[in-house]
Tab-separated table of C-alpha atoms in Angstrom:
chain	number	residue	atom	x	y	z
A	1223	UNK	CA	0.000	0.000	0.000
A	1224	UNK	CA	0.891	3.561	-0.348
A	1225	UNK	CA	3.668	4.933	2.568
A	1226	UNK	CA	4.085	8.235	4.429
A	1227	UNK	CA	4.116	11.093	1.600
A	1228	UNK	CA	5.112	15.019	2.531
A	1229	UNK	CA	5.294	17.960	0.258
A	1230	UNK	CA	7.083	19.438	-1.221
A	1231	UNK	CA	9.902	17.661	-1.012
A	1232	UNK	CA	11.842	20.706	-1.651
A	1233	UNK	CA	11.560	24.406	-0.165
A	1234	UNK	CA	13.550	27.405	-0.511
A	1235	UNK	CA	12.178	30.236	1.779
A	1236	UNK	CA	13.298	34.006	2.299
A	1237	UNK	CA	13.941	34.978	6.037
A	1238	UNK	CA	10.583	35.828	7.654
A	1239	UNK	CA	8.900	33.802	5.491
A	1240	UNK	CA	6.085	31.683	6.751
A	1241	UNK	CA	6.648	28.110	5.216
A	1242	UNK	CA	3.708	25.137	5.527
A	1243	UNK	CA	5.168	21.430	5.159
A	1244	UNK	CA	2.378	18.600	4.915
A	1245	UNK	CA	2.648	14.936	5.618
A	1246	UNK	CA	-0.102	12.686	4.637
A	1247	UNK	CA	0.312	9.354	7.100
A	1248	UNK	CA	-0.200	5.829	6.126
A	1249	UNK	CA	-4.108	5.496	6.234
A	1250	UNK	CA	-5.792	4.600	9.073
A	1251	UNK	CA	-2.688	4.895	11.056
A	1252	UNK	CA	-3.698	6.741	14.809
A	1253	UNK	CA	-0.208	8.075	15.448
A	1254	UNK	CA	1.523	10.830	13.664
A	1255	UNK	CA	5.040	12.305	14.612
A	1256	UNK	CA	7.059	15.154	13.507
A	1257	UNK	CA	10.982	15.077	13.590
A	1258	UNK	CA	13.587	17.842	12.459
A	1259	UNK	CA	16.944	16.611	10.972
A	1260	UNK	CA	19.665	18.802	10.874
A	1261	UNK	CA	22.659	18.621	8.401
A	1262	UNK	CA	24.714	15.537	9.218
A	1263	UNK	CA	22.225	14.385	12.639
A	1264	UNK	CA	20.360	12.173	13.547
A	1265	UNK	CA	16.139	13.038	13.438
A	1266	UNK	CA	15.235	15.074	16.639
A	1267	UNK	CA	11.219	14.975	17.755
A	1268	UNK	CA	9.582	18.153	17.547
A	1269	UNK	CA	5.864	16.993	18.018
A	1270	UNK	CA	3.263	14.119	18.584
A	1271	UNK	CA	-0.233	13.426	17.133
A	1272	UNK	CA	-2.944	10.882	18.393
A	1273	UNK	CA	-5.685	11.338	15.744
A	1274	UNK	CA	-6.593	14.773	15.718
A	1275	UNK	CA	-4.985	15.729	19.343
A	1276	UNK	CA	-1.778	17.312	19.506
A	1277	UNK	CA	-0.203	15.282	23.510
A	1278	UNK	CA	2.896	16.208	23.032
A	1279	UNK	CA	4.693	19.318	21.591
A	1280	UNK	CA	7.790	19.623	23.679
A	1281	UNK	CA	10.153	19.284	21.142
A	1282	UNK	CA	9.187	22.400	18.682
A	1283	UNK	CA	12.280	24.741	19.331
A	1284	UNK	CA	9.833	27.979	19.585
A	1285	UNK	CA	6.570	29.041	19.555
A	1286	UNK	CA	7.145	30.248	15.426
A	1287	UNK	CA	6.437	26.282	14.854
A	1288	UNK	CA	3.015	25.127	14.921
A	1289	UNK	CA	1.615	21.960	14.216
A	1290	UNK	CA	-2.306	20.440	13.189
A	1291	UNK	CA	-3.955	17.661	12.104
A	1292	UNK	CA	-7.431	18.834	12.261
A	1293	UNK	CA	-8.906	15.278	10.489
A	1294	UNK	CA	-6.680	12.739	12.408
A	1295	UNK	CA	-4.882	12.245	8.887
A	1296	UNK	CA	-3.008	14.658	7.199
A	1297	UNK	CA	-0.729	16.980	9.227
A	1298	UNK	CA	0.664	20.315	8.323
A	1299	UNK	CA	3.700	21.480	10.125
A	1300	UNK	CA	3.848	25.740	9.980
A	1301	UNK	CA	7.083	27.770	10.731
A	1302	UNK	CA	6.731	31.430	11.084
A	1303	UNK	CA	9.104	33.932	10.329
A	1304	UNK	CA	11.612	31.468	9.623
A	1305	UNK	CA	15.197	31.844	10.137
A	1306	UNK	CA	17.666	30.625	8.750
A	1307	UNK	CA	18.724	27.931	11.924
A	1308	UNK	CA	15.218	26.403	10.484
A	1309	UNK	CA	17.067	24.953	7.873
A	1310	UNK	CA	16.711	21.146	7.736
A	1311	UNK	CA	15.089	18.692	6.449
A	1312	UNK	CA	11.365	17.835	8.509
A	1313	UNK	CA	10.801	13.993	8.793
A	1314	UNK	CA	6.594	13.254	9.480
A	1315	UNK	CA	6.200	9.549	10.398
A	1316	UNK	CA	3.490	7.580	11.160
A	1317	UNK	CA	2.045	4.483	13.328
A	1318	UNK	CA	-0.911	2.245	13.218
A	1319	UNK	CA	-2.080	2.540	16.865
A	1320	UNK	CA	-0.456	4.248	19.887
A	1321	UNK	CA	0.978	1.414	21.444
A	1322	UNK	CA	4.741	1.093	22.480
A	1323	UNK	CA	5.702	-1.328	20.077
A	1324	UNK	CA	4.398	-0.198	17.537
A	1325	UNK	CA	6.571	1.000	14.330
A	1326	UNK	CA	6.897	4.226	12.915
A	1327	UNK	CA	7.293	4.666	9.556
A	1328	UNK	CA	8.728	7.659	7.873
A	1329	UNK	CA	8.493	9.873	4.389
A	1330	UNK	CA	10.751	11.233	2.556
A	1331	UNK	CA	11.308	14.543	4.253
A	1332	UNK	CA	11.001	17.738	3.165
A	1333	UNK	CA	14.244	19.953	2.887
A	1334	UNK	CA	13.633	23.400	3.988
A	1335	UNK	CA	16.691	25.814	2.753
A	1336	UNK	CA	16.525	29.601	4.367
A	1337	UNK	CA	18.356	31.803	2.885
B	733	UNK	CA	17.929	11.143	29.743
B	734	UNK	CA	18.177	8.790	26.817
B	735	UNK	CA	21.591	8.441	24.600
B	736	UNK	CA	22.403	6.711	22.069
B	737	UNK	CA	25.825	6.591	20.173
B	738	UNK	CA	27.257	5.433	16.999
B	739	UNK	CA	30.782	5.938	17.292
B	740	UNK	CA	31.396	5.126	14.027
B	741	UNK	CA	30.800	8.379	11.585
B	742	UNK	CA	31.878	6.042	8.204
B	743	UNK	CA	32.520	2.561	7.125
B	744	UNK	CA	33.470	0.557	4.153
B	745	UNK	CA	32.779	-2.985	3.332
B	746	UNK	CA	33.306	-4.999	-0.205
B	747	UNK	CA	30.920	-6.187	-1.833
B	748	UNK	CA	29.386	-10.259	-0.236
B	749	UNK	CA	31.252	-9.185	2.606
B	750	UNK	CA	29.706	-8.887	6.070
B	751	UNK	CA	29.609	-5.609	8.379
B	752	UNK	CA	28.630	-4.479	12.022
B	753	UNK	CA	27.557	-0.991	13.075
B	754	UNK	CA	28.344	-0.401	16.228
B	755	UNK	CA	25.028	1.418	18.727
B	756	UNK	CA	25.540	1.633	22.560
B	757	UNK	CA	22.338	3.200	24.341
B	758	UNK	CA	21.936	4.487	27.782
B	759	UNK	CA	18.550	4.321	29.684
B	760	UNK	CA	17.252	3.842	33.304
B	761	UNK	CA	14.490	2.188	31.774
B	762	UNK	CA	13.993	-1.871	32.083
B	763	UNK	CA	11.830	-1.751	29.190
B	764	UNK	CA	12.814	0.315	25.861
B	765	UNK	CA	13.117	-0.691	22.070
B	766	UNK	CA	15.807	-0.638	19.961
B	767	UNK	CA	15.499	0.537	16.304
B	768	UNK	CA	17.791	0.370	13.081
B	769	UNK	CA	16.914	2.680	10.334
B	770	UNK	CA	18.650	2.958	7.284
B	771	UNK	CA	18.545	6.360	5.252
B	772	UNK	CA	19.214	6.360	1.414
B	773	UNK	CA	20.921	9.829	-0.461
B	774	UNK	CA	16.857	9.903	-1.373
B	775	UNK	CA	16.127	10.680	2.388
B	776	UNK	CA	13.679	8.847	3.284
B	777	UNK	CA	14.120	6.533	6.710
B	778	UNK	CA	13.656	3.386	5.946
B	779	UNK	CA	12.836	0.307	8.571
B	780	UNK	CA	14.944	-2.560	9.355
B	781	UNK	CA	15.162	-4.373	12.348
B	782	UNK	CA	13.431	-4.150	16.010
B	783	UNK	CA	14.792	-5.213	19.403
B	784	UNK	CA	12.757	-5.118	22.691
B	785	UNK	CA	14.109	-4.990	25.760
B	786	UNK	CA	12.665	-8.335	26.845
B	787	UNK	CA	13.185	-10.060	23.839
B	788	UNK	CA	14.796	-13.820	24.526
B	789	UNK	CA	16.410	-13.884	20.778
B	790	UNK	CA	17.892	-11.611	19.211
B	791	UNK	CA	16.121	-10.092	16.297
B	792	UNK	CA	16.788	-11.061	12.173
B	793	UNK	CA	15.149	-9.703	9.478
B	794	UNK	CA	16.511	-11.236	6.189
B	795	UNK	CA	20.282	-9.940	5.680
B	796	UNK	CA	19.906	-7.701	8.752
B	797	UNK	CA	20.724	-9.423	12.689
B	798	UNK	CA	21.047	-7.501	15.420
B	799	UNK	CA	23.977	-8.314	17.963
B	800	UNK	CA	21.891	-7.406	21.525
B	801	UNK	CA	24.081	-7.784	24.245
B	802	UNK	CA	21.753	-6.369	27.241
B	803	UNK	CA	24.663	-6.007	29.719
B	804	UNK	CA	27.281	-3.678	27.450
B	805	UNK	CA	24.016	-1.679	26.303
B	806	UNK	CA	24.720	-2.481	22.709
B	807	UNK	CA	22.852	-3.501	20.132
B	808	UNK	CA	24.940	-3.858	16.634
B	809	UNK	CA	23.775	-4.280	13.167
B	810	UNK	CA	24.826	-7.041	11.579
B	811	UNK	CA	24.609	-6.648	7.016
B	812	UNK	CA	25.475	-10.441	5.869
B	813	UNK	CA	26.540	-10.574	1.923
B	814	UNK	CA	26.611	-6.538	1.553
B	815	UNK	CA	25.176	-5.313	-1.671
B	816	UNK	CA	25.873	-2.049	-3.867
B	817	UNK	CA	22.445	-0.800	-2.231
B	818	UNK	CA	23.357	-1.225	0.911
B	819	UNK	CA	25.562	2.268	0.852
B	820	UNK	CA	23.552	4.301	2.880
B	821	UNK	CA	23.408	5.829	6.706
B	822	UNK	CA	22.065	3.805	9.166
B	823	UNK	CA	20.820	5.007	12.367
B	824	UNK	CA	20.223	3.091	15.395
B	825	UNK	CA	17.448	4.333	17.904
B	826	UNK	CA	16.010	4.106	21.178
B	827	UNK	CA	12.139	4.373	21.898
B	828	UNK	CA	11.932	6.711	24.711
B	829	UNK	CA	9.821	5.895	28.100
B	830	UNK	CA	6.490	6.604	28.036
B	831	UNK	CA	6.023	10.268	28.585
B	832	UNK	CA	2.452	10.701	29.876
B	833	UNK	CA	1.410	12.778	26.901
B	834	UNK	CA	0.664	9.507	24.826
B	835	UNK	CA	3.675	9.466	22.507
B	836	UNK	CA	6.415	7.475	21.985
B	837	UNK	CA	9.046	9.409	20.386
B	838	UNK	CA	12.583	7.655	18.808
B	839	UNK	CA	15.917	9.433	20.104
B	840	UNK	CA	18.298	8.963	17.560
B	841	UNK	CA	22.081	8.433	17.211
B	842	UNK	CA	24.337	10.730	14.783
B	843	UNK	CA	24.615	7.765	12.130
B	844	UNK	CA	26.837	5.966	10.574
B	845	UNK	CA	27.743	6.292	6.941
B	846	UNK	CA	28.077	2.626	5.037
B	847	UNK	CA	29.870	2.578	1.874
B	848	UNK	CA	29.691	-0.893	-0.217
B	849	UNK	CA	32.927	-1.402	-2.496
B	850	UNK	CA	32.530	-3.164	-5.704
């Protein structure tokens, strides 16, 4: 079946630009997670998603980051203002229920580039 | 809080031959999960191999073992018979404790860079 997709896959943004990334999750799958990678890192967790409520948001670096999922599917990730420490690529993954074993599978990323 | 580390930033391997990436972890937690991602130049992370904590056998997926030795906190990726496809980054990861806000986030070590030799 189809996987995680996010768009676009690509984004080049002026400082104090507002920039929207989406991530449309494996369907049916409950859990939905947002993770920043920075050149040469490993994935850091920014937010979490059960359906359609945001439980945990303690890893978005300020309050210009804001993330929704106002279905329980698709997921848009918003950075305000963005500067140019934004730049990295945004990993949305997704799991069938919100159990701990459960796997998370990821899409492709999209690269955000602030110049 | 939860580490993990990949001490190895690069690695070569011939082609058919056999490799291990190296992942120590550190948690206070008697119950986590061990991951191994691996993450093409297309970006995308892509699944391999799980560990739990309270697994009796190690896990094997195919090609891909993982070496989990509970007591050093490691748990290395074994590629048997590397291919031209396996050149990649791999990442090893830890599921972190149960938060009370429902999620169960992945902390994730810096990577390790595989490089298959014809």
């Amino acid at each position: 079946g189809a996987g995680v997709s996010q768009s676009p896959r690509y984004k080049v943004a002026k400082r104090g630009q507002d920039v929207a990334l989406r991530c449309d999750p494996i369907s049916g799958h409950v859990s939905l997670f947002w993770y920043q990678q920075a050149l040469g890192q490993g994935p850091e967790f920014l937010t979490y998603f059960q359906n359609e409520a945001q439980l945990d948001k303690s890893g978005l670096p300020s309050d210009r980051f804001f993330a929704e999922r106002p279905e329980g599917s698709v997921s848009t990730l918003k950075i305000q203002r963005t500067q140019q420490e934004d730049s990295a690529v945004y990993l949305c993954a997704s799991s069938s229920h919100a159990l701990r074993t459960d796997t998370q599978y990821f899409g492709p990323g999209t690269r955000l580039t602030v110049l | 809080a939860q580490k993990i580390t990949q001490t190895q930033p690069g690695m070569f391997v011939q082609e058919k031959e056999a490799v291990t990436l190296d992942c120590t972890y550190d948690t206070s937690d008697p119950s986590y999960g061990l991951f191994w991602y691996k993450q093409p130049s297309s970006g995308e992370m892509i699944f391999l191999i799980y560990q739990g904590s309270y697994d009796q056998q190690n896990a094997t997926e195919g090609r891909y073992s993982l070496n989990f030795q509970k007591a050093r906190k490691s748990a290395n990726l074994v590629i048997s018979a590397s291919q031209l496809g396996d050149s990649a980054m791999y990442f090893c990861a830890m599921r972190d404790p149960y938060s009370g806000a429902g999620s169960y986030q992945l902390t994730f070590g810096k990577g390790t860079k595989l490089s298959v030799i014809p």
